[in-house]
CSV table of C-alpha atoms and ligand atoms in Angstrom, one decimal:
chain,number,residue,atom,x,y,z
M,1,MET,CA,18.5,20.2,55.2
M,2,ASP,CA,19.8,20.3,51.6
M,3,PRO,CA,17.1,20.1,48.9
M,4,ILE,CA,16.8,16.8,47.0
M,5,ARG,CA,18.4,17.3,43.5
M,6,ILE,CA,15.9,15.9,41.0
M,7,ALA,CA,15.8,15.3,37.3
M,8,VAL,CA,12.6,15.2,35.3
M,9,VAL,CA,12.8,12.5,32.6
M,10,GLY,CA,10.3,12.8,29.7
M,11,VAL,CA,9.5,16.5,29.2
M,12,GLY,CA,6.0,16.0,27.6
M,13,LYS,CA,2.6,17.3,28.5
M,14,ILE,CA,2.4,16.2,32.2
M,15,ALA,CA,6.0,17.2,33.0
M,16,ARG,CA,5.4,20.8,31.6
M,17,ASP,CA,1.8,21.2,33.0
M,18,GLN,CA,2.4,19.7,36.5
M,19,HIS,CA,5.8,18.3,37.5
M,20,LEU,CA,8.0,21.4,36.7
M,21,PRO,CA,5.6,23.8,38.5
M,22,ALA,CA,5.2,21.5,41.5
M,23,ILE,CA,9.0,21.0,41.8
M,24,ALA,CA,9.5,24.8,41.6
M,25,GLY,CA,6.9,25.2,44.4
M,26,THR,CA,8.3,22.5,46.7
M,27,PRO,CA,11.4,23.7,48.8
M,28,ALA,CA,12.3,20.1,49.5
M,29,PHE,CA,13.4,19.7,45.8
M,30,SER,CA,15.7,21.5,43.4
M,31,LEU,CA,15.5,20.8,39.7
M,32,ALA,CA,18.9,19.7,38.6
M,33,ALA,CA,18.3,18.5,35.0
M,34,THR,CA,15.7,17.6,32.4
M,35,VAL,CA,15.9,14.6,30.0
M,36,SER,CA,14.0,14.1,26.7
M,37,PRO,CA,15.2,12.6,23.5
M,38,ASP,CA,13.6,14.9,21.0
M,39,HIS,CA,12.6,18.1,22.7
M,40,ARG,CA,14.6,20.8,24.5
M,41,GLY,CA,14.1,21.5,28.1
M,42,PRO,CA,11.8,24.3,29.2
M,43,ASP,CA,14.6,26.5,30.7
M,44,ASP,CA,18.1,27.1,29.3
M,45,SER,CA,19.5,27.6,32.8
M,46,ILE,CA,18.8,23.9,33.6
M,47,ALA,CA,21.0,21.2,32.2
M,48,HIS,CA,19.2,19.2,29.5
M,49,LEU,CA,20.3,15.8,28.3
M,50,GLU,CA,19.0,13.4,25.6
M,51,SER,CA,19.0,10.3,27.8
M,52,LEU,CA,19.0,9.2,31.4
M,53,GLU,CA,22.2,7.2,30.7
M,54,GLU,CA,23.9,10.3,29.5
M,55,LEU,CA,22.8,12.2,32.6
M,56,LEU,CA,24.0,9.5,35.0
M,57,ASP,CA,27.4,9.3,33.1
M,58,LYS,CA,28.1,13.0,32.7
M,59,GLY,CA,26.1,14.7,35.5
M,60,PRO,CA,25.0,17.0,37.0
M,61,ALA,CA,24.7,14.9,40.1
M,62,ILE,CA,21.2,14.0,41.1
M,63,ASP,CA,19.5,12.3,44.1
M,64,ALA,CA,16.1,11.5,42.5
M,65,VAL,CA,14.3,11.2,39.1
M,66,ALA,CA,10.7,11.8,38.2
M,67,LEU,CA,9.8,9.5,35.3
M,68,CYS,CA,7.2,11.3,33.2
M,69,THR,CA,7.6,9.2,30.0
M,70,PRO,CA,5.1,6.8,28.5
M,71,PRO,CA,4.8,3.6,30.6
M,72,GLN,CA,6.4,1.3,28.0
M,73,VAL,CA,9.9,2.6,28.8
M,74,ARG,CA,9.3,3.1,32.5
M,75,TYR,CA,10.9,-0.2,33.7
M,76,GLY,CA,14.3,0.3,31.9
M,77,LEU,CA,14.6,3.9,33.2
M,78,ALA,CA,13.6,3.0,36.8
M,79,ALA,CA,15.9,0.0,36.9
M,80,MET,CA,18.8,2.1,35.6
M,81,ALA,CA,18.2,4.8,38.3
M,82,LEU,CA,17.8,2.3,41.1
M,83,ARG,CA,21.1,0.6,40.1
M,84,ARG,CA,22.8,3.9,40.8
M,85,GLY,CA,21.1,4.4,44.2
M,86,ILE,CA,18.7,7.1,42.9
M,87,HIS,CA,15.2,7.6,44.3
M,88,VAL,CA,12.5,7.1,41.7
M,89,PHE,CA,9.1,8.8,41.3
M,90,MET,CA,7.0,7.0,38.7
M,91,GLU,CA,4.1,8.7,36.9
M,92,LYS,CA,1.0,6.5,36.6
M,93,PRO,CA,0.7,3.8,35.5
M,94,PRO,CA,3.9,2.6,37.3
M,95,GLY,CA,4.8,0.2,34.5
M,96,ALA,CA,3.5,-1.6,31.4
M,97,THR,CA,3.2,-4.9,33.3
M,98,LEU,CA,2.6,-6.0,36.9
M,99,SER,CA,5.6,-8.2,37.0
M,100,GLU,CA,8.0,-5.4,36.0
M,101,VAL,CA,6.6,-3.2,38.8
M,102,ALA,CA,7.1,-6.1,41.3
M,103,ALA,CA,10.7,-6.5,40.1
M,104,LEU,CA,11.4,-2.7,40.6
M,105,ARG,CA,9.9,-2.9,44.1
M,106,GLU,CA,12.2,-5.8,45.0
M,107,ARG,CA,15.2,-4.0,43.6
M,108,ALA,CA,14.4,-0.7,45.5
M,109,ASP,CA,14.1,-2.7,48.7
M,110,LYS,CA,17.4,-4.4,48.1
M,111,VAL,CA,19.4,-1.3,47.4
M,112,GLY,CA,17.5,0.7,50.1
M,113,VAL,CA,16.2,3.6,48.0
M,114,THR,CA,12.8,5.1,47.6
M,115,LEU,CA,10.4,3.9,44.8
M,116,PHE,CA,7.2,5.9,44.6
M,117,ALA,CA,4.3,4.7,42.4
M,118,ALA,CA,2.4,8.0,42.2
M,119,TRP,CA,-1.4,8.0,41.7
M,120,HIS,CA,-2.1,11.7,41.3
M,121,SER,CA,-5.9,11.4,41.4
M,122,ARG,CA,-5.7,10.2,45.0
M,123,PHE,CA,-4.4,13.6,45.9
M,124,ALA,CA,-7.4,15.4,44.4
M,125,ALA,CA,-9.1,17.6,47.0
M,126,GLY,CA,-12.3,15.5,47.6
M,127,VAL,CA,-10.6,12.1,47.8
M,128,ALA,CA,-9.3,12.1,51.4
M,129,PRO,CA,-12.6,13.3,52.9
M,130,ALA,CA,-14.5,10.8,50.7
M,131,ARG,CA,-12.4,8.0,52.1
M,132,ALA,CA,-13.0,9.1,55.7
M,133,TRP,CA,-16.8,9.4,55.1
M,134,LEU,CA,-17.1,6.0,53.5
M,135,SER,CA,-15.1,4.2,56.1
M,136,GLU,CA,-18.2,4.2,58.4
M,137,ARG,CA,-20.8,3.4,55.7
M,138,ARG,CA,-22.4,0.3,54.2
M,139,ILE,CA,-21.9,0.6,50.4
M,140,THR,CA,-24.8,-0.6,48.2
M,141,ASN,CA,-23.9,0.5,44.7
M,142,VAL,CA,-21.1,2.4,42.9
M,143,SER,CA,-21.2,3.9,39.5
M,144,ILE,CA,-18.1,5.4,37.6
M,145,ILE,CA,-18.6,7.5,34.5
M,146,TRP,CA,-15.3,8.5,32.9
M,147,ARG,CA,-16.1,9.9,29.5
M,148,GLU,CA,-13.7,12.3,27.7
M,149,ASP,CA,-12.7,13.4,24.2
M,150,VAL,CA,-9.4,11.7,23.4
M,151,ARG,CA,-8.8,14.3,20.6
M,152,VAL,CA,-8.8,17.0,23.2
M,153,TRP,CA,-6.8,15.3,26.0
M,154,HIS,CA,-4.4,13.1,24.1
M,155,PRO,CA,-3.8,14.7,20.7
M,156,GLY,CA,-1.2,12.8,18.6
M,157,GLN,CA,0.0,10.6,21.5
M,158,ALA,CA,0.8,7.5,19.4
M,159,TRP,CA,2.1,5.5,22.4
M,160,ILE,CA,-1.3,5.5,24.2
M,161,TRP,CA,-2.7,3.3,21.4
M,162,GLU,CA,0.2,0.9,21.4
M,163,PRO,CA,0.4,-2.3,23.6
M,164,GLY,CA,1.2,-1.2,27.1
M,165,GLY,CA,-0.2,2.3,26.5
M,166,LEU,CA,-3.6,1.2,28.0
M,167,GLY,CA,-5.9,3.2,25.6
M,168,VAL,CA,-8.9,4.5,27.5
M,169,PHE,CA,-7.6,2.9,30.7
M,170,ASP,CA,-4.9,5.6,30.7
M,171,PRO,CA,-7.5,8.0,32.2
M,172,GLY,CA,-9.6,5.1,33.5
M,173,ILE,CA,-6.9,4.0,35.8
M,174,ASN,CA,-7.2,7.3,37.6
M,175,ALA,CA,-10.8,6.4,38.5
M,176,LEU,CA,-9.6,3.0,39.7
M,177,SER,CA,-6.9,4.6,41.8
M,178,ILE,CA,-9.6,6.7,43.6
M,179,LEU,CA,-12.0,3.7,43.9
M,180,THR,CA,-9.4,1.4,45.5
M,181,HIS,CA,-8.5,4.2,47.9
M,182,ILE,CA,-11.9,5.3,49.1
M,183,LEU,CA,-13.7,2.0,49.4
M,184,PRO,CA,-13.2,0.3,52.7
M,185,ARG,CA,-13.1,-3.2,51.2
M,186,ALA,CA,-11.2,-4.9,48.4
M,187,VAL,CA,-12.6,-4.7,44.9
M,188,PHE,CA,-12.5,-7.2,42.0
M,189,LEU,CA,-13.5,-7.5,38.4
M,190,LYS,CA,-16.4,-9.8,37.3
M,191,THR,CA,-16.8,-9.0,33.6
M,192,ALA,CA,-15.5,-6.5,31.0
M,193,THR,CA,-16.1,-5.6,27.4
M,194,LEU,CA,-13.3,-3.7,25.6
M,195,GLY,CA,-14.1,-1.8,22.4
M,196,ILE,CA,-10.9,-1.7,20.3
M,197,PRO,CA,-10.8,0.4,17.1
M,198,ALA,CA,-10.0,-1.8,14.0
M,199,ASN,CA,-6.8,0.1,13.4
M,200,ARG,CA,-5.5,0.3,17.0
M,201,ALA,CA,-4.1,-2.1,19.7
M,202,ALA,CA,-5.7,-0.5,22.7
M,203,PRO,CA,-9.4,0.1,23.7
M,204,ILE,CA,-11.3,3.4,23.0
M,205,ALA,CA,-14.1,2.3,25.3
M,206,ALA,CA,-14.7,-0.2,28.1
M,207,ASP,CA,-17.6,-1.4,30.2
M,208,LEU,CA,-16.6,-3.1,33.5
M,209,ALA,CA,-18.7,-4.9,36.1
M,210,LEU,CA,-16.9,-5.2,39.5
M,211,CYS,CA,-17.9,-5.7,43.1
M,212,ASP,CA,-16.5,-5.4,46.6
M,213,THR,CA,-16.1,-8.3,48.9
M,214,THR,CA,-19.7,-7.8,50.3
M,215,GLY,CA,-21.0,-8.2,46.7
M,216,ALA,CA,-21.9,-4.5,46.3
M,217,PRO,CA,-22.0,-3.9,42.5
M,218,ILE,CA,-19.7,-1.4,40.9
M,219,HIS,CA,-20.2,-0.4,37.3
M,220,MET,CA,-17.6,1.5,35.2
M,221,ASP,CA,-18.4,3.2,31.9
M,222,LEU,CA,-15.2,4.4,30.2
M,223,ASP,CA,-15.4,6.1,26.8
M,224,TRP,CA,-13.0,8.3,24.8
M,225,ARG,CA,-15.5,9.3,22.1
M,226,GLN,CA,-17.3,11.8,24.3
M,227,THR,CA,-17.8,15.2,22.8
M,228,GLY,CA,-19.5,18.1,24.6
M,229,PRO,CA,-19.6,17.9,28.4
M,230,GLN,CA,-16.9,15.6,29.8
M,231,SER,CA,-17.5,13.3,32.9
M,232,TRP,CA,-15.1,12.2,35.5
M,233,ASP,CA,-17.6,11.1,38.2
M,234,ILE,CA,-17.8,8.5,40.9
M,235,ILE,CA,-21.2,8.0,42.6
M,236,VAL,CA,-21.3,5.8,45.7
M,237,GLU,CA,-24.7,4.9,47.2
M,238,THR,CA,-24.6,4.0,50.9
M,239,ASP,CA,-26.9,3.4,53.9
M,240,ALA,CA,-26.5,7.1,54.8
M,241,GLY,CA,-27.1,8.6,51.4
M,242,THR,CA,-25.2,9.3,48.2
M,243,LEU,CA,-21.6,10.5,47.9
M,244,ARG,CA,-20.5,12.0,44.6
M,245,LEU,CA,-17.0,12.8,43.5
M,246,SER,CA,-16.9,14.8,40.3
M,247,GLN,CA,-14.3,16.6,38.2
M,248,GLY,CA,-11.9,13.7,38.7
M,249,GLY,CA,-12.1,13.9,42.5
M,250,ALA,CA,-11.8,17.6,42.9
M,251,VAL,CA,-15.4,18.2,44.0
M,252,LEU,CA,-17.1,16.2,46.8
M,253,SER,CA,-20.9,16.2,47.3
M,254,LEU,CA,-22.3,14.5,50.5
M,255,PRO,CA,-25.8,14.6,51.8
M,256,SER,CA,-24.7,17.5,54.0
M,257,GLY,CA,-23.5,19.7,51.1
M,258,THR,CA,-20.8,20.2,48.4
M,259,GLU,CA,-17.1,21.0,48.9
M,260,HIS,CA,-14.9,22.6,46.3
M,261,ASN,CA,-11.2,22.8,47.4
M,262,GLU,CA,-8.0,24.0,45.7
M,263,ASP,CA,-6.4,21.5,43.4
M,264,LEU,CA,-3.1,20.4,45.0
M,265,GLU,CA,-2.6,17.0,43.4
M,266,TYR,CA,1.0,17.4,42.2
M,267,PRO,CA,2.3,19.5,45.2
M,268,GLY,CA,0.7,16.7,47.3
M,269,LEU,CA,2.6,14.1,45.4
M,270,TYR,CA,6.0,15.8,45.7
M,271,SER,CA,5.4,16.4,49.4
M,272,ARG,CA,4.7,12.7,49.8
M,273,PHE,CA,7.8,11.8,47.7
M,274,ALA,CA,10.0,14.0,49.9
M,275,ASN,CA,8.6,12.4,53.1
M,276,LEU,CA,9.2,8.9,51.7
M,277,ILE,CA,12.8,9.7,50.8
M,278,ARG,CA,13.5,11.4,54.2
M,279,GLY,CA,11.9,8.4,56.0
M,280,GLY,CA,13.7,5.8,53.9
M,281,ARG,CA,10.5,4.2,52.6
M,282,SER,CA,8.8,3.2,49.4
M,283,ASP,CA,5.1,3.4,48.3
M,284,VAL,CA,4.2,1.0,45.5
M,285,ASP,CA,0.5,0.2,45.4
M,286,ILE,CA,-0.4,-1.9,42.3
M,287,ASP,CA,-4.1,-2.3,42.9
M,288,PRO,CA,-5.3,0.1,40.1
M,289,LEU,CA,-3.0,-1.5,37.6
M,290,ARG,CA,-4.0,-5.0,38.7
M,291,LEU,CA,-7.7,-4.2,37.9
M,292,VAL,CA,-6.7,-2.9,34.5
M,293,ALA,CA,-4.7,-6.1,33.9
M,294,ASP,CA,-7.7,-8.1,35.0
M,295,ALA,CA,-9.9,-6.3,32.5
M,296,PHE,CA,-7.4,-7.2,29.7
M,297,LEU,CA,-7.2,-10.8,31.1
M,298,ARG,CA,-10.9,-11.4,31.4
M,299,GLY,CA,-12.5,-8.9,29.1
M,300,ARG,CA,-14.3,-9.7,25.9
M,301,ARG,CA,-12.8,-7.7,22.9
M,302,GLU,CA,-15.1,-6.1,20.3
M,303,SER,CA,-13.8,-4.5,17.2
M,304,VAL,CA,-15.2,-1.0,16.8
M,305,GLU,CA,-14.9,1.7,14.1
M,306,ALA,CA,-11.3,2.7,13.2
M,307,PHE,CA,-10.0,5.8,15.0
M,308,TYR,CA,-7.9,8.6,13.3
M,309,ASP,CA,-6.5,11.5,15.2
W,401,NAP,P1,3.7,12.9,26.3
W,401,NAP,O1,3.2,14.3,26.2
W,401,NAP,O2,3.7,12.0,25.1
W,401,NAP,O3,5.2,13.0,26.9
W,401,NAP,C1,6.0,11.9,27.1
W,401,NAP,C2,7.5,12.4,27.0
W,401,NAP,O4,8.3,11.3,27.3
W,401,NAP,C3,7.9,12.9,25.6
W,401,NAP,O5,8.2,14.3,25.8
W,401,NAP,C4,9.1,12.1,25.2
W,401,NAP,O6,10.2,12.9,24.8
W,401,NAP,C5,9.5,11.4,26.5
W,401,NAP,N1,10.2,10.2,26.4
W,401,NAP,C6,9.8,9.1,25.7
W,401,NAP,N2,10.7,8.1,25.8
W,401,NAP,C7,11.7,8.6,26.6
W,401,NAP,C8,12.9,8.0,27.1
W,401,NAP,N3,13.3,6.8,26.9
W,401,NAP,N4,13.7,8.8,27.9
W,401,NAP,C9,13.3,10.1,28.2
W,401,NAP,N5,12.2,10.6,27.8
W,401,NAP,C10,11.4,9.9,27.0
W,401,NAP,O7,2.9,12.1,27.5
W,401,NAP,P2,2.3,12.7,28.8
W,401,NAP,O8,0.8,13.0,28.5
W,401,NAP,O9,3.1,13.7,29.4
W,401,NAP,O10,2.2,11.4,29.7
W,401,NAP,C11,3.4,10.8,30.3
W,401,NAP,C12,3.0,9.9,31.4
W,401,NAP,O11,2.3,10.7,32.4
W,401,NAP,C13,2.0,8.8,31.0
W,401,NAP,O12,2.3,7.6,31.8
W,401,NAP,C14,0.6,9.4,31.4
W,401,NAP,O13,-0.3,8.3,31.7
W,401,NAP,C15,1.0,10.2,32.6
W,401,NAP,N6,0.0,11.3,32.9
W,401,NAP,C16,-0.4,12.1,31.9
W,401,NAP,C17,-1.3,13.1,32.2
W,401,NAP,C18,-1.8,14.1,31.1
W,401,NAP,O14,-2.8,14.8,31.4
W,401,NAP,N7,-1.2,14.1,29.9
W,401,NAP,C19,-1.8,13.3,33.5
W,401,NAP,C20,-1.3,12.5,34.5
W,401,NAP,C21,-0.4,11.5,34.2
W,401,NAP,P3,10.3,13.6,23.4
W,401,NAP,O15,9.1,14.4,23.2
W,401,NAP,O16,11.6,14.4,23.6
W,401,NAP,O17,10.4,12.5,22.4
């Protein structure tokens, strides 16, 4: 079977760190081109264009795109690719609004191509076994602590502070993607407080109270002002003891012991994308983005100290 010819659109941090190596390591794909308006591609032997429109007009021919841009421009790029019958992989979050993601889903179904809303944290090593273990438990309490230093992880990323950039929910949505995947029941938001720096449009911190449909409380503590040790932990208390996912889902601790497994998030995503394309299917789960939208819809906004990079 011929490899799927893919272009990476948006050659920023995540494209360089994860997408390009994962594509190089997945025989189902061959990298056909890269697209970025201001930066050159990473490899002179691969065609590089300044816009997706230019690539689609001039070639080289492609079968799929991976959209690794900020979310605010995702819809226009995805719609343009779908119109040409090209399969689309969307980095998280899949869009800047829920309604644009729904419109893309409808268009992909209509034209019969694959649309994949990728949630990379769901492919972290501990997540699938955590989901299997929790499927048989009664959950009594969940605590999410997602505290990192924005200056370390998002230096100079102006888009992240703009409307649609999500602020601290840019990493926080990864925790929500794990939560909605491992818990056996639906989850919804009860209250939220969003701390928004006086000079920015998006939150630097958030405190969320959620619950599942049995009423089990879920507390989420998100903060970008963390210096020193960083936390990406989800702790689930159950009738059979405590489950702990740490390091963003990579390490799983159960009452029986702790498992550390190799990080295969992006190879896992590309393998899934290839299977979806070969099977003629899409995978567009909006649950994590919906919870973030609910936090913006229902949250109380508090102005906090201005933030400078
Ligand atoms: P980034 O470093 O700011 O890179 C974004 C890239 O998108 C830039 O290189 C920019 O190109 C390009 N771009 C902007 N508008 C474009 C357009 N219209 N057409 C083509 N390219 C365009 O951001 P990032 O950290 O890689 O994040 C990108 C996405 O991946 C976000 O949705 C983020 O949530 C997600 N993500 C990030 C991480 C992470 O650790 N950083 C992890 C997982 C997922 P120029 O530089 O050429 O202007």
